[in-house]
C-alpha positions as a LaTeX table, in Angstrom:
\begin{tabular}{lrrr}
\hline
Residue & $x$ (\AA) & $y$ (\AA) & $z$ (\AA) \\
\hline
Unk1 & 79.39 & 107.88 & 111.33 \\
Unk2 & 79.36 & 104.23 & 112.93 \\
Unk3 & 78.90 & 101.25 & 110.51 \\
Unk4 & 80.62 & 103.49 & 107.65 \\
Unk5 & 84.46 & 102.01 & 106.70 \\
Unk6 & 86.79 & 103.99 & 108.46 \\
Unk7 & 90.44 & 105.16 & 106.10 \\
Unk8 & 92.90 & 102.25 & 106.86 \\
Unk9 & 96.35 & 101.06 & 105.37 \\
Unk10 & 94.56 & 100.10 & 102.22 \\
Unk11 & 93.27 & 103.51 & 101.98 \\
Unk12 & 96.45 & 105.27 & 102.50 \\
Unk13 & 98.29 & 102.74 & 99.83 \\
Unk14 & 95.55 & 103.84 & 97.23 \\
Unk15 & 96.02 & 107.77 & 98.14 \\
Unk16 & 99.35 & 107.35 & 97.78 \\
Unk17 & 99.41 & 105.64 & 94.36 \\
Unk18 & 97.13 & 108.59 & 92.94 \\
Unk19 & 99.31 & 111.33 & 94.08 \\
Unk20 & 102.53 & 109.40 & 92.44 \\
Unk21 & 100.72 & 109.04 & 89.29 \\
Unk22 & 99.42 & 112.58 & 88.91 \\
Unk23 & 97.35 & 113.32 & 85.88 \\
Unk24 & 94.22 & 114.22 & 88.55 \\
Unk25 & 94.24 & 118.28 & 88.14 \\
Unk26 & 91.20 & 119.53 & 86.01 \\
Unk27 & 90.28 & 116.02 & 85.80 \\
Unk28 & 86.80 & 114.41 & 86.05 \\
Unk29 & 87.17 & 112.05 & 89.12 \\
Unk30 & 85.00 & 109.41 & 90.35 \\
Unk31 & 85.15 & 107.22 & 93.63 \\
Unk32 & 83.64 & 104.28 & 93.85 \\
Unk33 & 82.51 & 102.76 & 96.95 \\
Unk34 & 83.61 & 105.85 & 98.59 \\
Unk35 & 82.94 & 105.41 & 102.79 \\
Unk36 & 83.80 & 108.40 & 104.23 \\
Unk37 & 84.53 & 110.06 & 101.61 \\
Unk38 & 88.18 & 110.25 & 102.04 \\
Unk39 & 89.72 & 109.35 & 98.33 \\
Unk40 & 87.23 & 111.90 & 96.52 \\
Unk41 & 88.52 & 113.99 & 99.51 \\
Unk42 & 92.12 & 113.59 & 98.83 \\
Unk43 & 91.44 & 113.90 & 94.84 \\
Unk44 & 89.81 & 116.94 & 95.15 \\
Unk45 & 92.50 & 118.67 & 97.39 \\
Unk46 & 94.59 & 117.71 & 94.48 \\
Unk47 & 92.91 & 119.72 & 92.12 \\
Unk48 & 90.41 & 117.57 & 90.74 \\
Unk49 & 88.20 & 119.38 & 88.34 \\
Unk50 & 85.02 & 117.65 & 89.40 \\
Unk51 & 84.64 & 114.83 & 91.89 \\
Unk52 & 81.79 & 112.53 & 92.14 \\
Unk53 & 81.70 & 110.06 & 95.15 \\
Unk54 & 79.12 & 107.15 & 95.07 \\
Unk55 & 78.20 & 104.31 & 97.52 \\
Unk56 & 74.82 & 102.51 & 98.19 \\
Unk57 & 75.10 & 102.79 & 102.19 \\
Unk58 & 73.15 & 105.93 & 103.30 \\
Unk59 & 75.63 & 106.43 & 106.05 \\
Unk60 & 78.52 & 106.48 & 103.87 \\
Unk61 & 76.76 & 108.84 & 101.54 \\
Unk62 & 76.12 & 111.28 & 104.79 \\
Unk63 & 79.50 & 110.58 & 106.19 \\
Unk64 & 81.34 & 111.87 & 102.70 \\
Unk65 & 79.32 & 115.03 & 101.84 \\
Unk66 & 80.13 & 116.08 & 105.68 \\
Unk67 & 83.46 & 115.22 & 105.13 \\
Unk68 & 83.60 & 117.42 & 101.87 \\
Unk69 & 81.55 & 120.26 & 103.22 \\
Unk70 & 83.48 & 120.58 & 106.16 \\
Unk71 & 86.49 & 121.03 & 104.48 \\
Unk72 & 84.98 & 123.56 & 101.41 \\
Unk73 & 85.47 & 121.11 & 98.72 \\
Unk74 & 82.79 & 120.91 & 95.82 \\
Unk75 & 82.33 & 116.91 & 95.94 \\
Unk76 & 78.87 & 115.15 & 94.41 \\
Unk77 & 78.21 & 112.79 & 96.37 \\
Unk78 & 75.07 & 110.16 & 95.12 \\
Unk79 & 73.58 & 106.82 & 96.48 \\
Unk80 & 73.80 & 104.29 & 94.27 \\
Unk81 & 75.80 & 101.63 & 92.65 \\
Unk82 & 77.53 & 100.98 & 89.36 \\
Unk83 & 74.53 & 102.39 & 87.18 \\
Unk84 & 74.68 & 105.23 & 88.85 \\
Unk85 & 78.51 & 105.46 & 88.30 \\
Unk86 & 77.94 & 104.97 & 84.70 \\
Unk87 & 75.49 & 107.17 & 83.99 \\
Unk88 & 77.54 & 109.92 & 85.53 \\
Unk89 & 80.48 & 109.30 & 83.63 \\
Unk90 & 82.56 & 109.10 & 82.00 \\
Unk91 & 85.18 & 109.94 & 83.81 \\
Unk92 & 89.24 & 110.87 & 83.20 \\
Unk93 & 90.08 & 109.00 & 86.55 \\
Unk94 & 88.45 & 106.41 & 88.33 \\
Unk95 & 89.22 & 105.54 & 92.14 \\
Unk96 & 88.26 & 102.32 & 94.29 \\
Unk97 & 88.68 & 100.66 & 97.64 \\
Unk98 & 85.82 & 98.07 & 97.45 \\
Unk99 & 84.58 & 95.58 & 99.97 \\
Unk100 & 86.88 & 92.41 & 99.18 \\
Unk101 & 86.88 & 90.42 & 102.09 \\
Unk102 & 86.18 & 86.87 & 101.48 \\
Unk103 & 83.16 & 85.60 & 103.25 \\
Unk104 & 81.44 & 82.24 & 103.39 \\
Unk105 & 78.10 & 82.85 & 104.18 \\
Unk106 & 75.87 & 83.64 & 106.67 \\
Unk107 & 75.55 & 87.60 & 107.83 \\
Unk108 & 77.52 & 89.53 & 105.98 \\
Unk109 & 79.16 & 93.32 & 106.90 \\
Unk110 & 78.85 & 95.71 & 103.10 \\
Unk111 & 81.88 & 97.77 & 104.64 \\
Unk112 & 84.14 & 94.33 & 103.47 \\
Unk113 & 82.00 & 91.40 & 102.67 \\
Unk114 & 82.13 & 90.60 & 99.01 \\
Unk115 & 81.34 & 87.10 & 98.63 \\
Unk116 & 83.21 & 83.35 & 98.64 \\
Unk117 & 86.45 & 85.03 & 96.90 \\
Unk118 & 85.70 & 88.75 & 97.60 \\
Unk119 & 85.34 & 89.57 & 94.35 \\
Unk120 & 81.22 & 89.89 & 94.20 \\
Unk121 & 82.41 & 94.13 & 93.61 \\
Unk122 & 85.36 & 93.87 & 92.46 \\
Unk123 & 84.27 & 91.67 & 89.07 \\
Unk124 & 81.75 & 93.79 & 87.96 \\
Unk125 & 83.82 & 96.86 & 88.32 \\
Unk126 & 86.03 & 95.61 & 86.29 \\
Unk127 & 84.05 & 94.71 & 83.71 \\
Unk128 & 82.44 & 98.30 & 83.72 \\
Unk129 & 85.61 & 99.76 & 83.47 \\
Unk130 & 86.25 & 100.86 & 80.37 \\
Unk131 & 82.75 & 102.07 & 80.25 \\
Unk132 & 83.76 & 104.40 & 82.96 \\
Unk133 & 86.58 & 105.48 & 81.64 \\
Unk134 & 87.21 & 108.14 & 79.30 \\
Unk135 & 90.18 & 107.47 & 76.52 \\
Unk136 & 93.35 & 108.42 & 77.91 \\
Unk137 & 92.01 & 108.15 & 81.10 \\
Unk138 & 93.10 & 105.46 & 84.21 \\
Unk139 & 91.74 & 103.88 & 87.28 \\
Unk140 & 93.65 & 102.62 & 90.66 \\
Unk141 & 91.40 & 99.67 & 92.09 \\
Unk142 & 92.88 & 98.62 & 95.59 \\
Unk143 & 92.62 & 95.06 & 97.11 \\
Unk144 & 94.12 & 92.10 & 98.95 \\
Unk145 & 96.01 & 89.65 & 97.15 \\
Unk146 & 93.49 & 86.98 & 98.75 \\
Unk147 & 91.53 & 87.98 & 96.02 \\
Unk148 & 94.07 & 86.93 & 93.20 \\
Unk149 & 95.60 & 89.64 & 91.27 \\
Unk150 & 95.76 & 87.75 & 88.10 \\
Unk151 & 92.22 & 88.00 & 87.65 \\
Unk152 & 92.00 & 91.19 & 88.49 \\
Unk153 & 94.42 & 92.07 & 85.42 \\
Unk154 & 92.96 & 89.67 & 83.12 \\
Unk155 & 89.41 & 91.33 & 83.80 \\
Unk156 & 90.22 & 94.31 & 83.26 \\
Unk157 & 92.67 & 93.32 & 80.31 \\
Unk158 & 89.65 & 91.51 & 78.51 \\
Unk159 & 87.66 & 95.54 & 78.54 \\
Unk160 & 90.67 & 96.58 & 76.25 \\
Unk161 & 92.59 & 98.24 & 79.13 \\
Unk162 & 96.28 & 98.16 & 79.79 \\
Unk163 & 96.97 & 96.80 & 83.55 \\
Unk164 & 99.72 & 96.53 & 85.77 \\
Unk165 & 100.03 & 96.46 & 89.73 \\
Unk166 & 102.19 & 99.55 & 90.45 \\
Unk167 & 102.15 & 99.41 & 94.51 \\
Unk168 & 101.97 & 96.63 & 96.98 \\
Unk169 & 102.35 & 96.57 & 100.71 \\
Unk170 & 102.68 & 93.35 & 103.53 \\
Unk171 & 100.69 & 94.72 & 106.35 \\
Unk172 & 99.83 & 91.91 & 109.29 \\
Unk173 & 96.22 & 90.39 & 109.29 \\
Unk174 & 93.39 & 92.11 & 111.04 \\
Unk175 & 90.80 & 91.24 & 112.97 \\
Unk176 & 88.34 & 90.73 & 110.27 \\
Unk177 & 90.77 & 88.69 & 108.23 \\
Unk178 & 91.78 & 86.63 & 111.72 \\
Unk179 & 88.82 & 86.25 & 112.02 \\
Unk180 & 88.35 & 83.83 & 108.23 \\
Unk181 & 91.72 & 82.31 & 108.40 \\
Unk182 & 90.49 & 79.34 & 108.98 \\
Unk183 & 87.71 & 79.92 & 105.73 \\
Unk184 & 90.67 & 81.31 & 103.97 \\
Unk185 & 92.73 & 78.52 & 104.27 \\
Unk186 & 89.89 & 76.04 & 103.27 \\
Unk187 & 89.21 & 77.99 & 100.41 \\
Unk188 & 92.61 & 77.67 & 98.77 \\
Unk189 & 93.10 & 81.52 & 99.30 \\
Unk190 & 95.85 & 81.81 & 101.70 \\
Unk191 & 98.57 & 79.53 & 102.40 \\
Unk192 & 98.77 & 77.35 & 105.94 \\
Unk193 & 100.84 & 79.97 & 107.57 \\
Unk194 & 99.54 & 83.53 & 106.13 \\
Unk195 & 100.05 & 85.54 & 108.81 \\
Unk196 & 100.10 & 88.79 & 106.91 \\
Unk197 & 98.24 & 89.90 & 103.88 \\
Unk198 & 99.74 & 91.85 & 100.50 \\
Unk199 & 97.71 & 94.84 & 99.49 \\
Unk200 & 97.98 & 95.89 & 95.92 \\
Unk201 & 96.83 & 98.87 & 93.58 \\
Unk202 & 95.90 & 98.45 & 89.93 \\
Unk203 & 96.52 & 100.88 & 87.39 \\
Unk204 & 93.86 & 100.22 & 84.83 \\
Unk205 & 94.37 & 102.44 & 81.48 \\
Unk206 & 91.79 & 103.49 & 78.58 \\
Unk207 & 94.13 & 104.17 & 75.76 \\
Unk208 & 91.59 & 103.77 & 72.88 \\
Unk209 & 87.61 & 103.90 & 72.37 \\
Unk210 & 85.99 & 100.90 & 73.92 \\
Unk211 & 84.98 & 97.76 & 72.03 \\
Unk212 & 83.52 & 96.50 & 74.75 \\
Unk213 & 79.58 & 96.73 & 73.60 \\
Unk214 & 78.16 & 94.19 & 75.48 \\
Unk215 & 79.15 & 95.38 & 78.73 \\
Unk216 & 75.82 & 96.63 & 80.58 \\
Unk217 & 75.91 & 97.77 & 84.45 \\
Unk218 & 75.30 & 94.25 & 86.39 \\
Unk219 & 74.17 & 94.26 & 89.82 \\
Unk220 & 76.96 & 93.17 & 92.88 \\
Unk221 & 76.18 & 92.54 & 96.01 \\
Unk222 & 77.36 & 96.34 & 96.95 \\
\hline
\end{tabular}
């Protein structure tokens, strides 16, 4: 449906990491931010056990329980944002290709636009992780390394979870990213000649009971 994210490289790197880590048959599976619908897709034709799907665009919500019904494959898909992911959970894998494009104001797009560093989804999620979690269970979060990777793993290593980056790829800006160079630049977030942009996935793991009491659903700007 137009206006709804369309699978890219990012995507495909995040598919990817989930089928080389295995571990998603009979599992409870949740994607967040989901689009089309195309990672709780992919999980369930995995063997998922259960997949819920969530996104707070309408379109997207649409777009991924066509997607699913088309294709015979029980996915829940609800409207909604991290509360809603919470409340749902929790869950034995978690699955995300947020908006993270840095953006410095003015109208923004909610397929990418996630703030000055493009991490207005991607720190809240992490901070929710381990709530959405179950033990022994993992997450793959997917973003640019505009967005800085360290924090990323420090986030999510502050909620008690193990973390490691276990897939990168170079791919060459695109238009939306041509489009900020200049922003990105000024920001400190790319060097002088970035040219190309390094996608990563994060393996996030829940390897004991969470600590992390304080740690309510906050509202992004997804």
């Amino acid at each position: 449906m137009p206006g709804v994210y369309r699978p890219q490289e990012d995507s495909f790197l995040l598919a990817q990491a989930l089928r080389e880590a295995g571990g998603s048959r009979d599992a409870r599976v949740l994607d967040f931010c989901t689009g089309t619908g195309f990672l709780a897709v992919t999980a369930a034709q995995l063997g998922a056990g259960s997949v819920t799907a969530v996104d707070i665009a309408t379109r997207a919500v649409l777009t991924a329980r066509f997607n699913a019904r088309t294709r015979g494959l029980p996915v829940r898909v609800l409207r909604g944002g991290l509360d809603v992911a919470t409340r749902t959970g929790p869950f034995d894998v978690v699955l995300s290709n947020p908006p993270y494009v840095p953006h410095e104001g003015g109208p923004a797009d909610p397929r990418w636009d996630a703030g000055p560093d493009g991490r207005c989804v991607l720190d809240p999620l992490c901070d929710e992780m381990s709530n959405l979690l179950s033990v022994n269970g993992f997450a793959l979060v997917v973003h640019s390394g505009f967005n800085g990777v360290d924090a990323t793993l420090d986030r999510l290593r502050r909620g008690g979870l193990k973390a490691a980056v276990v897939a990168r790829q170079k791919i060459p800006l695109g238009p939306v990213l041509q489009s900020r160079v200049r922003y990105l630049r000024h920001a400190q977030l790319a060097g002088q000649d970035a040219t190309n942009e390094e996608v990563v996935v994060i393996r996030a793991d829940r390897t004991r009971p969470s600590d992390n009491v304080d740690c309510a659903p906050r509202e992004g700007c997804r």
